[in-house]
GROMACS .gro file of N, CA and C in nm:
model
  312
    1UNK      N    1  -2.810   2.360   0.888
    1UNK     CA    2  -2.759   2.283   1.000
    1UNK      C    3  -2.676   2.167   0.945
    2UNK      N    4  -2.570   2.152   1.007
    2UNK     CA    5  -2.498   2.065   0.959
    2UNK      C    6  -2.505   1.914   1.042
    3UNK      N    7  -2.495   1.794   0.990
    3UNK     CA    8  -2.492   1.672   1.031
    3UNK      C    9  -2.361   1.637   1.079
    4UNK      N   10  -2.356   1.583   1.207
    4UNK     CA   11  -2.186   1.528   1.269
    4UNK      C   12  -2.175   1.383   1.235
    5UNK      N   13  -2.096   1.312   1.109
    5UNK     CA   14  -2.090   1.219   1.078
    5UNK      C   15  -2.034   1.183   1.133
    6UNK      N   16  -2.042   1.017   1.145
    6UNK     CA   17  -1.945   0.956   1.234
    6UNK      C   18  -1.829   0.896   1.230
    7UNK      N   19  -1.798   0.957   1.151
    7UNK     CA   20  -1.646   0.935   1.081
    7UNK      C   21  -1.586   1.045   1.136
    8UNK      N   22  -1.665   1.131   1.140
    8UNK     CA   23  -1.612   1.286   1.190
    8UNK      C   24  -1.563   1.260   1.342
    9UNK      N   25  -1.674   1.188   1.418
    9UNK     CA   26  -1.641   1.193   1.570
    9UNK      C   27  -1.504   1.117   1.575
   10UNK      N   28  -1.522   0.992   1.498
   10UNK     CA   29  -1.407   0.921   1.520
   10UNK      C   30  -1.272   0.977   1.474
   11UNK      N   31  -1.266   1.056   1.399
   11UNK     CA   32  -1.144   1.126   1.371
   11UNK      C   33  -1.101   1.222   1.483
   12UNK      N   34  -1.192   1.332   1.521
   12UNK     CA   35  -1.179   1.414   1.637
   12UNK      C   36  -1.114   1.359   1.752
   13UNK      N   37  -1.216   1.169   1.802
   13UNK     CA   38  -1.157   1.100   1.934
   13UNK      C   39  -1.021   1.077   1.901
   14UNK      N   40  -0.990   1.024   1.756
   14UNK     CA   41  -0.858   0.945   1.806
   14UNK      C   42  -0.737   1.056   1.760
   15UNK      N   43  -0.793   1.202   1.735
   15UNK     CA   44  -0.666   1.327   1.752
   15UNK      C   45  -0.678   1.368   1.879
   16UNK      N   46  -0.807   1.341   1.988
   16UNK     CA   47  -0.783   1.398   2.134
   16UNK      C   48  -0.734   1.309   2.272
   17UNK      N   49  -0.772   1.144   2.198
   17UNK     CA   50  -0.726   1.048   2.283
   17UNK      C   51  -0.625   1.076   2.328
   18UNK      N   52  -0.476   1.067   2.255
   18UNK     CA   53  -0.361   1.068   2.301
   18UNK      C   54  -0.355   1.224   2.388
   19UNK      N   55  -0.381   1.322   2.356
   19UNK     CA   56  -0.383   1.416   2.479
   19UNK      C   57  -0.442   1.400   2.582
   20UNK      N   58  -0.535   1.351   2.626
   20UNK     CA   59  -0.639   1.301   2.701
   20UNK      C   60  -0.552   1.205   2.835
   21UNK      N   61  -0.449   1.148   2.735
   21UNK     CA   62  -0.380   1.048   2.814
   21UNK      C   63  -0.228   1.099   2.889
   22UNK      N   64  -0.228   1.232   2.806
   22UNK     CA   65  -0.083   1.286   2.811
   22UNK      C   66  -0.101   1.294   2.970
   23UNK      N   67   0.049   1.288   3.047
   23UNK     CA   68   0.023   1.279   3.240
   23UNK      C   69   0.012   1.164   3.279
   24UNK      N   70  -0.068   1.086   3.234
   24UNK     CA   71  -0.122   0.975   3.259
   24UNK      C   72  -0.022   0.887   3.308
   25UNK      N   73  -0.022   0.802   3.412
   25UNK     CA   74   0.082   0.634   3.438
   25UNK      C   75   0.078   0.553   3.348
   26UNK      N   76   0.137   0.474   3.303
   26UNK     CA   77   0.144   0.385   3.225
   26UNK      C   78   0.239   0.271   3.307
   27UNK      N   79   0.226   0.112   3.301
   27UNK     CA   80   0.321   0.017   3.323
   27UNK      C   81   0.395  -0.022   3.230
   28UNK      N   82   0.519  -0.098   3.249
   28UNK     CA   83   0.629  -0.107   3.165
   28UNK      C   84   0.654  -0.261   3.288
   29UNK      N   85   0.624  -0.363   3.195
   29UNK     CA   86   0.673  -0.459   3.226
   29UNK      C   87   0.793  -0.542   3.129
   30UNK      N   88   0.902  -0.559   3.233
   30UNK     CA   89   0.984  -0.664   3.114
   30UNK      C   90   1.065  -0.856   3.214
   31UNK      N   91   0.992  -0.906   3.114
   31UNK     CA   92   1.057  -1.053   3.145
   31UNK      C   93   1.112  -1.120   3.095
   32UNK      N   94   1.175  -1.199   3.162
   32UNK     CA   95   1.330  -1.289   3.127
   32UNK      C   96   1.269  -1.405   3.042
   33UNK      N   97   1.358  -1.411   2.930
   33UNK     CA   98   1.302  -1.547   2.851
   33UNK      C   99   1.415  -1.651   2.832
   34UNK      N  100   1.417  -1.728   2.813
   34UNK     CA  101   1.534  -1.879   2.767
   34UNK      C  102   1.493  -1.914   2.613
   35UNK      N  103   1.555  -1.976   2.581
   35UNK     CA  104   1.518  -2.028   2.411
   35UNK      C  105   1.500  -1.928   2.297
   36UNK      N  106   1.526  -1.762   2.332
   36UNK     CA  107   1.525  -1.709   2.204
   36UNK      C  108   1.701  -1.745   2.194
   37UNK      N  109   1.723  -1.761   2.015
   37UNK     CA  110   1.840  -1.780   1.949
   37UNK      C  111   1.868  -1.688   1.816
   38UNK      N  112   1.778  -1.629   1.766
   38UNK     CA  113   1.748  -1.553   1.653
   38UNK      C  114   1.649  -1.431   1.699
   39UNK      N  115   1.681  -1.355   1.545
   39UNK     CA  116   1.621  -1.229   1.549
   39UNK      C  117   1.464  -1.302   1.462
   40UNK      N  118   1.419  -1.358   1.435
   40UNK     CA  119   1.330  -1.428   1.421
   40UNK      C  120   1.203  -1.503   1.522
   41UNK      N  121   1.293  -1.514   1.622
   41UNK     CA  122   1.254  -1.586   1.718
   41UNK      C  123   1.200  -1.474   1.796
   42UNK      N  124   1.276  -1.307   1.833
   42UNK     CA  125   1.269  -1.209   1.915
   42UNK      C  126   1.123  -1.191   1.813
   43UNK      N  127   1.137  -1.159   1.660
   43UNK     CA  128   1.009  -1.110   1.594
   43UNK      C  129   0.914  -1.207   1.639
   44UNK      N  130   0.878  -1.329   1.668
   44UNK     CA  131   0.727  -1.373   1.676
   44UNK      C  132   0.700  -1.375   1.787
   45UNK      N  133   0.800  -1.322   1.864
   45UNK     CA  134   0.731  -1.349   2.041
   45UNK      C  135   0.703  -1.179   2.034
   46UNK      N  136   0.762  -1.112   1.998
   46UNK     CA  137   0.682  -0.996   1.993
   46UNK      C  138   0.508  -0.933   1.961
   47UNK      N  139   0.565  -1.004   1.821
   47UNK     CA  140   0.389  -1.058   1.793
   47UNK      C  141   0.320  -1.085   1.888
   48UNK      N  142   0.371  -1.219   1.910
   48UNK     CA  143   0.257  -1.314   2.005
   48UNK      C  144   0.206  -1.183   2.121
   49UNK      N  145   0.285  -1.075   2.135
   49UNK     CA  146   0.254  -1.048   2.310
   49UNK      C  147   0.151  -0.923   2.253
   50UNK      N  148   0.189  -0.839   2.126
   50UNK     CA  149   0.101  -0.748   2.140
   50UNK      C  150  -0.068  -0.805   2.094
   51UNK      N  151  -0.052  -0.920   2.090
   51UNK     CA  152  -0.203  -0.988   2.079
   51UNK      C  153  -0.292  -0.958   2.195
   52UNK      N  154  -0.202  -0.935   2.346
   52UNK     CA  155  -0.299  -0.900   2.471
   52UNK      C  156  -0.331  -0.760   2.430
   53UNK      N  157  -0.489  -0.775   2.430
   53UNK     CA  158  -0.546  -0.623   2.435
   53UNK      C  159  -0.457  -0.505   2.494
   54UNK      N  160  -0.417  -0.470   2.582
   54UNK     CA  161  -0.382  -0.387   2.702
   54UNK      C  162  -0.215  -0.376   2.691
   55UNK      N  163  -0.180  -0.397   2.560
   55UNK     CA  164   0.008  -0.387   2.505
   55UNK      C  165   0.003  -0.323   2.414
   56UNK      N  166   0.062  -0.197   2.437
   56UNK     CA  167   0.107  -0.092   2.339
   56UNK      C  168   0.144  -0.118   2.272
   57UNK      N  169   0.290  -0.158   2.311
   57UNK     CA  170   0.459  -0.187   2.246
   57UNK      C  171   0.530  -0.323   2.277
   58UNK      N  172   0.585  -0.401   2.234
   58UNK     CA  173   0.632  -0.522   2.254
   58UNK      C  174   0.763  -0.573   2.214
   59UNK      N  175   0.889  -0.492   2.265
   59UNK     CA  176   1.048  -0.547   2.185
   59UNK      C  177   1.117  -0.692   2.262
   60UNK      N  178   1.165  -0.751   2.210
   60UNK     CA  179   1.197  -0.894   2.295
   60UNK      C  180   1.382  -0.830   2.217
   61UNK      N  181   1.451  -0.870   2.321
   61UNK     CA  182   1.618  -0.833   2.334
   61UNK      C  183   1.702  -0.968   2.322
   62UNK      N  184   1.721  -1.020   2.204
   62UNK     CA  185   1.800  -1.113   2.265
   62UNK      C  186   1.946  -1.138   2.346
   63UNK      N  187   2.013  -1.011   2.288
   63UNK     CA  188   2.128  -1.021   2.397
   63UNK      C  189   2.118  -0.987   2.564
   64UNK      N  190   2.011  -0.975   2.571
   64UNK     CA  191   1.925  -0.935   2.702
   64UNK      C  192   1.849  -1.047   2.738
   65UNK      N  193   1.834  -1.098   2.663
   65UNK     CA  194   1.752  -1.269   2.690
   65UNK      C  195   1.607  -1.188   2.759
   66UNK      N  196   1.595  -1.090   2.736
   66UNK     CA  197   1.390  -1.061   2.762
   66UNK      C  198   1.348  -0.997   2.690
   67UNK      N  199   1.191  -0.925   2.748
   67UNK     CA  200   1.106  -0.876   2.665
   67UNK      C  201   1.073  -0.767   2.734
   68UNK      N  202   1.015  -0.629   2.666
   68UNK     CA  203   0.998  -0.532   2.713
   68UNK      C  204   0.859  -0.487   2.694
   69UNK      N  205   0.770  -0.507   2.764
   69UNK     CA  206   0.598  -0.485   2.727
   69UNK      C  207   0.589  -0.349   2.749
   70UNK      N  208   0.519  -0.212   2.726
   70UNK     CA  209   0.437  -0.090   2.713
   70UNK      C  210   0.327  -0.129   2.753
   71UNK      N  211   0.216  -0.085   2.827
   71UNK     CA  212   0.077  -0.107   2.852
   71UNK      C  213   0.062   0.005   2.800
   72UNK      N  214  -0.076   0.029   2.783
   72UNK     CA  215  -0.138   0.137   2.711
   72UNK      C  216  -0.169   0.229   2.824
   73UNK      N  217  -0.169   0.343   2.839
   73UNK     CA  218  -0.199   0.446   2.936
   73UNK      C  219  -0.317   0.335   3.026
   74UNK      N  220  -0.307   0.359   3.212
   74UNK     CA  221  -0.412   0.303   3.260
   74UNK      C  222  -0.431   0.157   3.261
   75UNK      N  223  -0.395   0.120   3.189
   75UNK     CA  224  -0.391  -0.053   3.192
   75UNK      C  225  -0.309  -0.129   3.300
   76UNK      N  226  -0.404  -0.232   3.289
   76UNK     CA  227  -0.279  -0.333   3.449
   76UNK      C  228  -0.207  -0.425   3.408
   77UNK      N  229  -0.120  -0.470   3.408
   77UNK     CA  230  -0.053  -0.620   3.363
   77UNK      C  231  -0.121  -0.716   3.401
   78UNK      N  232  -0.082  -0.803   3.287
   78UNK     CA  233  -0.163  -0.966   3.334
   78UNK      C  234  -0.045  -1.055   3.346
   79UNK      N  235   0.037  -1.051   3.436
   79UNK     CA  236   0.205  -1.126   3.399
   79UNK      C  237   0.182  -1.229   3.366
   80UNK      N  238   0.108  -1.365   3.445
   80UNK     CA  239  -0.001  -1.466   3.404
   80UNK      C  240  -0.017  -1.455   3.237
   81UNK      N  241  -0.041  -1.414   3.195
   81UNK     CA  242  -0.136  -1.448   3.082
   81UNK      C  243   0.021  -1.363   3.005
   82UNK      N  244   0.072  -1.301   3.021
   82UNK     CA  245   0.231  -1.261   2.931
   82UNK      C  246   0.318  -1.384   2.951
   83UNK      N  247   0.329  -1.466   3.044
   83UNK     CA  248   0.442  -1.520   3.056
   83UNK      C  249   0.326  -1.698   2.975
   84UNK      N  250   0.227  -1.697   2.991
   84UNK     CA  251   0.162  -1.834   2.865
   84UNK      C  252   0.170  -1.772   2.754
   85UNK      N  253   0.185  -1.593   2.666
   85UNK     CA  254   0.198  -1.611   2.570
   85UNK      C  255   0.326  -1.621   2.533
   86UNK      N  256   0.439  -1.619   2.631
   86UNK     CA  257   0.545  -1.643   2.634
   86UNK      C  258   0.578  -1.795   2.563
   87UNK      N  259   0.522  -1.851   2.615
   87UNK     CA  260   0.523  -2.051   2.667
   87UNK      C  261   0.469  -2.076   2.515
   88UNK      N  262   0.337  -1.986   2.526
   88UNK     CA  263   0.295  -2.076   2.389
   88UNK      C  264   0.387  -2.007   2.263
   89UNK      N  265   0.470  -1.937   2.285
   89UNK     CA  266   0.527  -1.922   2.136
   89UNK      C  267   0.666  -1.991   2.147
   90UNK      N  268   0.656  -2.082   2.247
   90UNK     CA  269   0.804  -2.200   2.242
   90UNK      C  270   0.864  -2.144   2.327
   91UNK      N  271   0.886  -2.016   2.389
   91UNK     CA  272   1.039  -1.990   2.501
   91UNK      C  273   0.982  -2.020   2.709
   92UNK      N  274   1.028  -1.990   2.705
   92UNK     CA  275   1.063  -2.041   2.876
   92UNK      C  276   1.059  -1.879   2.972
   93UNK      N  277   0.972  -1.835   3.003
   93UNK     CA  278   0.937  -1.676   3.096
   93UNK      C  279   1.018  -1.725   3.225
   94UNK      N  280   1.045  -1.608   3.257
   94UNK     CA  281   1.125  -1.655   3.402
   94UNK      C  282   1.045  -1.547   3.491
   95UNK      N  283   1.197  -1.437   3.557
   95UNK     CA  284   1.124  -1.326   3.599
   95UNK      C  285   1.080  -1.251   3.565
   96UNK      N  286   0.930  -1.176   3.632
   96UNK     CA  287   0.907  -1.010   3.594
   96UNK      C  288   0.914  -0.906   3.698
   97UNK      N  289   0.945  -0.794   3.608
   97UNK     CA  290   0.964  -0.686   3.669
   97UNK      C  291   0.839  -0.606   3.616
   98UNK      N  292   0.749  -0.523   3.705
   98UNK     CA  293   0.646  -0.407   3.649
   98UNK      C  294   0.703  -0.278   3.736
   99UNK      N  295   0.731  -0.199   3.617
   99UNK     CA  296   0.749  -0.051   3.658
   99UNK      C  297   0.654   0.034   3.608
  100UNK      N  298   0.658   0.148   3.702
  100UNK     CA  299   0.486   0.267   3.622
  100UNK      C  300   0.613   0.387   3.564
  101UNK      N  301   0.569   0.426   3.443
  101UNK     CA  302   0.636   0.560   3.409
  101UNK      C  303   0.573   0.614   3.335
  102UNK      N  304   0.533   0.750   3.365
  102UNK     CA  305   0.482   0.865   3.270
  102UNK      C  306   0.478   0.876   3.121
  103UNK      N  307   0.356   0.892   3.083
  103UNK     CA  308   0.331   0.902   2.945
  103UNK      C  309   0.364   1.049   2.888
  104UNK      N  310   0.464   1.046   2.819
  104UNK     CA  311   0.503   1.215   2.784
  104UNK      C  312   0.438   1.244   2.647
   0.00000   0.00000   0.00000
């Protein structure tokens, strides 16, 4: 008889997770920022945002002057709590937009 280590399960979950999720909604929020000037500036506010649990993906545009959040399959936005980690990494959040689109 063989023993199911648990290294084993955890390998199995995180090759079936992402199918699991395939179908699934996902949100796509993106908001307007002031004060990025550099591609430096786009890198740490990126940072700063995938620090919220519930953020996939995180690109900040500066010739777009915003940011483009991914939620993770199922997750809700916290615009609140995106637009203070906005604030606290020095820039200025304006508007948001939340759209849902399919996880392929």
């Amino acid at each position: 008889m063989h023993k199911l280590h648990l290294k084993h399960v955890a390998a199995v979950l995180a090759l079936c997770l992402p199918l699991m999720a395939f179908g699934a909604e996902r949100q796509v929020v993106d908001i307007a920022v002031k004060g990025m000037t550099c591609p430096f500036c786009a890198y740490g506010l990126e940072k700063n945002l995938v620090k919220a649990s519930e953020v996939d993906q995180a690109s900040a545009s500066l010739k777009e002057q915003k940011v483009h959040i991914v939620l993770k399959p199922g997750a809700q936005p916290d615009i609140s709590r995106y637009k203070q980690l906005i604030h606290d990494a020095g820039f200025t959040p304006g508007e948001a937009h939340v759209v849902k689109e399919e996880v392929k």
